[in-house]
Coordinates of C-alpha atoms and ligand atoms in Angstrom, one line a residue:
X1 CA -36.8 -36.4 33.3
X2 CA -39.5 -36.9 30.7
X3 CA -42.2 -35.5 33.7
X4 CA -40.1 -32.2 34.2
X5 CA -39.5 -31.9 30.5
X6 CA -43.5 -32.2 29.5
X7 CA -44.4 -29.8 32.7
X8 CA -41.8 -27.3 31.3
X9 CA -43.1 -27.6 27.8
X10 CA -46.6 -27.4 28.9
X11 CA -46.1 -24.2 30.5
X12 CA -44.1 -22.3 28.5
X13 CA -47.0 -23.3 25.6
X14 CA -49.2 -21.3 28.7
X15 CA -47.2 -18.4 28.8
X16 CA -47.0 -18.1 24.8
X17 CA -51.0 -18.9 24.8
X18 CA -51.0 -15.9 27.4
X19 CA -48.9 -13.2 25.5
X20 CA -50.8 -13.6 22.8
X21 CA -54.5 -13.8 23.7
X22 CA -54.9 -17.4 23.2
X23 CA -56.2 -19.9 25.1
X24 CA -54.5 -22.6 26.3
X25 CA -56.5 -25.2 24.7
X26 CA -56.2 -24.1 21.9
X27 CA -52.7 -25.7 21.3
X28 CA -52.3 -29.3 21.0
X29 CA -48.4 -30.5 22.4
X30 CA -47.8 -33.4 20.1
X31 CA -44.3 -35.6 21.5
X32 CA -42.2 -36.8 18.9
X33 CA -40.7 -39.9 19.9
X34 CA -38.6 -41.1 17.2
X35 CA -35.9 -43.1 18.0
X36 CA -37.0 -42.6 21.3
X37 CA -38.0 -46.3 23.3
X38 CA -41.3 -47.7 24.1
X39 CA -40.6 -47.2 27.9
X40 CA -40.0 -43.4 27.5
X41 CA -43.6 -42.8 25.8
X42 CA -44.7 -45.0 28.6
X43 CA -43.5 -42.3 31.1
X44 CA -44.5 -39.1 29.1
X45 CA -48.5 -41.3 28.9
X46 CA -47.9 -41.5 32.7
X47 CA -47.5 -37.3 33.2
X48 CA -50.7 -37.0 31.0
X49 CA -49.5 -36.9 27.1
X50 CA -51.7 -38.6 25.0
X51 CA -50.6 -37.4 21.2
X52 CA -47.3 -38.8 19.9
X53 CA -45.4 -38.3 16.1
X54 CA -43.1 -40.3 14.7
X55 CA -41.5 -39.8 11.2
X56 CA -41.3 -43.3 9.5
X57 CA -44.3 -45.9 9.2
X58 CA -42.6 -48.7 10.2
X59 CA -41.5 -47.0 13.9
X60 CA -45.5 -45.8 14.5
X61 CA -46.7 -49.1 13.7
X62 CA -44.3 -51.2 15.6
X63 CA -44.3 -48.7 18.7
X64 CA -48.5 -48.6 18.3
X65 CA -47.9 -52.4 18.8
X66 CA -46.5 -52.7 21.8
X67 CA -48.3 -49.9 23.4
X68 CA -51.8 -51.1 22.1
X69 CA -52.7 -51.1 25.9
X70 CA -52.5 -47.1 26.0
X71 CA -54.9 -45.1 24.5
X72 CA -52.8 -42.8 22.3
X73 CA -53.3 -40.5 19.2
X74 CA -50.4 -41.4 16.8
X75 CA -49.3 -38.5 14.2
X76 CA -47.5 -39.2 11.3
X77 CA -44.9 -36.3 10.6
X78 CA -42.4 -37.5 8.2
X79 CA -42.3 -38.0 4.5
X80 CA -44.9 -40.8 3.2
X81 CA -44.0 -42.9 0.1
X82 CA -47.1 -43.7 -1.8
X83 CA -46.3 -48.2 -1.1
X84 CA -46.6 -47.4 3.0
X85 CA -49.5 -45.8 3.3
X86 CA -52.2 -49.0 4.0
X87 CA -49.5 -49.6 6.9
X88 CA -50.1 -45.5 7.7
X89 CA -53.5 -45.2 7.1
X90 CA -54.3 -48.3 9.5
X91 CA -52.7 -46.5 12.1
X92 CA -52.1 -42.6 12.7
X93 CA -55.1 -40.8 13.6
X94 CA -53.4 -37.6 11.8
X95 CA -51.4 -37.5 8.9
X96 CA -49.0 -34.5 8.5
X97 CA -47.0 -34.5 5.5
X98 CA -49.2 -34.9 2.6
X99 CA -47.0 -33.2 -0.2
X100 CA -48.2 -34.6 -3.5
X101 CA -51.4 -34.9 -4.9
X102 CA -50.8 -38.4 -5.7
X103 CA -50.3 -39.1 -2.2
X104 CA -53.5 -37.8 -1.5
X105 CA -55.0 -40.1 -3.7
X106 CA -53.4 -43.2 -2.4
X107 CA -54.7 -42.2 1.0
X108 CA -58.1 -41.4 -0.4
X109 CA -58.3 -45.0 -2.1
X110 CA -56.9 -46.6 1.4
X111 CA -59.2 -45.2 3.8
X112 CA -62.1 -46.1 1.7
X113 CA -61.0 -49.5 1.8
X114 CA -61.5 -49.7 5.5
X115 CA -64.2 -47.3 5.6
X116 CA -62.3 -44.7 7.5
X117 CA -61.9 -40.4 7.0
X118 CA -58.5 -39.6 7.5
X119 CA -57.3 -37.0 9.2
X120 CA -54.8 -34.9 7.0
X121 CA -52.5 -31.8 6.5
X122 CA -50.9 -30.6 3.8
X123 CA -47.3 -29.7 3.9
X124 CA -45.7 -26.7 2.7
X125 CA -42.7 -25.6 2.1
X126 CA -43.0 -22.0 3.1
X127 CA -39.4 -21.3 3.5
X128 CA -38.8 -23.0 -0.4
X129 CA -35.6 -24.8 1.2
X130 CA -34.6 -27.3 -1.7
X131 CA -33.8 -29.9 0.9
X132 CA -37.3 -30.2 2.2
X133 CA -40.9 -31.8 1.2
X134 CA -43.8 -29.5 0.7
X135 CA -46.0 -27.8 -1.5
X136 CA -44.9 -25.0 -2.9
X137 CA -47.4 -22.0 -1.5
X138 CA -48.4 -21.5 -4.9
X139 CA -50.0 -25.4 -5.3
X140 CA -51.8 -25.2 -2.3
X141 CA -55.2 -24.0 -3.5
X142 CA -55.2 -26.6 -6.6
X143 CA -54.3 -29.3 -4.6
X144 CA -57.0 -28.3 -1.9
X145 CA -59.9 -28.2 -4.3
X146 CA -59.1 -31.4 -5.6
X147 CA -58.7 -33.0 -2.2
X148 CA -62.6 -31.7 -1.7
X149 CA -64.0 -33.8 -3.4
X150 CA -62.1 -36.7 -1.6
X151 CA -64.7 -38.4 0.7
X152 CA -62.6 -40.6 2.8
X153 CA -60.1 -37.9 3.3
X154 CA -60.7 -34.9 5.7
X155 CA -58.5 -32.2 5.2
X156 CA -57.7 -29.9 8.5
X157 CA -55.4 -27.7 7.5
X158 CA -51.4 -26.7 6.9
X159 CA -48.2 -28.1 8.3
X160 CA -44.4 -26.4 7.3
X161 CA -41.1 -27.5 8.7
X162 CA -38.7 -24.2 8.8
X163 CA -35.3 -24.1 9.0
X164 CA -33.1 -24.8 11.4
X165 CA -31.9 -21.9 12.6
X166 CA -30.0 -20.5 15.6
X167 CA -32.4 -17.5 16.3
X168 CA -35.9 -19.0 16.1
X169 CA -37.0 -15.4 15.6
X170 CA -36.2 -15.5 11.9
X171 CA -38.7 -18.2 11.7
X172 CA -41.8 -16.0 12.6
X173 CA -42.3 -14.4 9.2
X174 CA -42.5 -18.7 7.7
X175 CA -45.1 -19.2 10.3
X176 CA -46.7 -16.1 9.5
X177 CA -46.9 -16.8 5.9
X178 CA -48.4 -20.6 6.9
X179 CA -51.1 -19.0 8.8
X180 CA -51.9 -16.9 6.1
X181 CA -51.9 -19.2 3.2
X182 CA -54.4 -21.2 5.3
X183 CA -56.7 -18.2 6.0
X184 CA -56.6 -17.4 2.4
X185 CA -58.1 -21.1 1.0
X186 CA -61.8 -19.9 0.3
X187 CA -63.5 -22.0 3.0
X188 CA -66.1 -24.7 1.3
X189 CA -68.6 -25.0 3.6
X190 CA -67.5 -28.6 3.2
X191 CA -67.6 -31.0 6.2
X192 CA -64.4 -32.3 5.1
X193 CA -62.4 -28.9 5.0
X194 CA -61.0 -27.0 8.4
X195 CA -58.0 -25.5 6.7
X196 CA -57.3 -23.6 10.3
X197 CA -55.2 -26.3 11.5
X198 CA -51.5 -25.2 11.6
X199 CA -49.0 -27.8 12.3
X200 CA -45.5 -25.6 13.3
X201 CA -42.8 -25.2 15.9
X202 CA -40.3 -27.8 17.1
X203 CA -38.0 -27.4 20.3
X204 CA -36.1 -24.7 18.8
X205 CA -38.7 -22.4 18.2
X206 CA -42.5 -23.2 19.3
X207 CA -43.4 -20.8 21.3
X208 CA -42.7 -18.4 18.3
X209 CA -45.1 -20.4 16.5
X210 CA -47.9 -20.6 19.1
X211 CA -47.4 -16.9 18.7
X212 CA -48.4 -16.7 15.4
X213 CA -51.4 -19.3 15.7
X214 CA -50.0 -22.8 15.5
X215 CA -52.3 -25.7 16.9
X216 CA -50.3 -28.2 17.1
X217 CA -46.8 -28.4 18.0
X218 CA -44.4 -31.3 17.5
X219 CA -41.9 -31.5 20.0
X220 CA -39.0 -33.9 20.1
X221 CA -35.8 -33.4 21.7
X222 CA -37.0 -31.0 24.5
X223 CA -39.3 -33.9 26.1
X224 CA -37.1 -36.7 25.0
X225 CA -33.3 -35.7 25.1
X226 CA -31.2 -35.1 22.2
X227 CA -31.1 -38.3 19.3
X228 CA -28.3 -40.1 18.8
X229 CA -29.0 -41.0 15.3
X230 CA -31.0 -38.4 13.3
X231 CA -32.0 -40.0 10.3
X232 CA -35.1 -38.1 8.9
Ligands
PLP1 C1 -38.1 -34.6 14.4 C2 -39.2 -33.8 14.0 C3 -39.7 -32.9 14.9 C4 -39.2 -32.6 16.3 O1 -38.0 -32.0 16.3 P1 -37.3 -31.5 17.6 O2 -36.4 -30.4 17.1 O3 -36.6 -32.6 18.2 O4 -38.3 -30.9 18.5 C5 -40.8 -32.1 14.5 N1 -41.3 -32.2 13.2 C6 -40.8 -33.1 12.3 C7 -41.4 -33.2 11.0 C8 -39.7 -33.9 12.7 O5 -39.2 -34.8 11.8

């Protein structure tokens, strides 16, 4: 099931690379397994993925555990609270939902500690739902220029969650507006700035997203199956 699901996925990222003149690796699938067992990331590894997200620290670093033998690229997506992130830093390759400033701090300071740049984005809450993390568009540039002059921290650009919706076509104008808030931050010429990174699209409404430039996409329940528990 997880084989037929990541084929099906893959391709309809193909035809939505195709209809809008982009190529196809230019989108990077990532397969969010939360709540999702050990065994099924083993089979979606098997058909080729390689990049997985998970919202909550504990679940990345327990699953990154006991599939140390696979060479995967763990994303954190979810909300980060300040006391986890040694536990984050030490293991997700990308980290998606950095939100505050402070946070970005406390990630600066633990990736100096163990010498390592980290891969961030910064979230935004582009559709200004009061139920959701993010930046406010209007604290993104600040909190970019500050996060500059963070050495241990390499910033590569925007992530949004938008609303769940039954017609993913009223999402297009939140992606849009991502996209554009990350073309308008004045680019540095800083090794540690690519602010063309744009995290967006889930099941519901990816290939809207790959329409308007996303390059990454986190899919969940469309590889995995529906959860049984949602508990963001
Ligand atoms: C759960 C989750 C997803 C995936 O959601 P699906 O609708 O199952 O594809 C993507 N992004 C974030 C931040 C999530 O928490």
């Amino acid at each position: 099931m997880v084989t037929d699901n990541l084929l099906q996925i893959r391709s309809r990222i193909a035809a939505a690379c195709e209809r809008s003149g982009r190529p196809q690796e230019s989108v990077r699938l990532i397969a969010v397994s939360k709540t999702k067992p050990s065994e099924m990331i083993r089979e979606a590894y098997s058909a080729g993925q390689t990049e997985f997200g998970e919202n909550k620290v504990q679940e990345m670093c327990a699953k990154a555990e006991e599939l140390k033998d696979l060479s995967i690229t763990w994303h954190l997506i979810g909300h980060l609270q300040k006391n986890k992130v040694r536990k984050a830093v030490a293991v997700a390759a990308m980290i998606h939902s950095v939100d505050t400033l402070e946070l970005a701090a406390e990630i600066q300071k633990e990736a100096a500690r163990i010498n390592k740049i980290q891969d961030i984005l910064l979230e935004v809450n582009v559709a200004d739902e009061e139920s959701k993390f993010g930046l406010r568009p209007d604290e993104v540039p600040a909190v970019v220029n500050t996060i500059l002059d963070y050495p241990n921290i390499r910033l590569c650009g925007l992530m949004t969650v938008a609303p769940y919706t039954e017609n993913p076509e009223e999402n297009r104008v939140y992606f849009q507006q991502l996209k554009k808030l990350a073309v308008d931050i004045p680019s540095k010429n800083n090794d540690n700035v690519s602010v063309y990174g744009l995290s967006m699209g889930m099941s519901n409404d990816f290939e809207i997203a790959v329409e308007e430039g996303a390059t990454m996409v986190r899919v969940g329940s469309l590889i995995f199956g529906e959860r049984h528990y949602e508990d963001k």
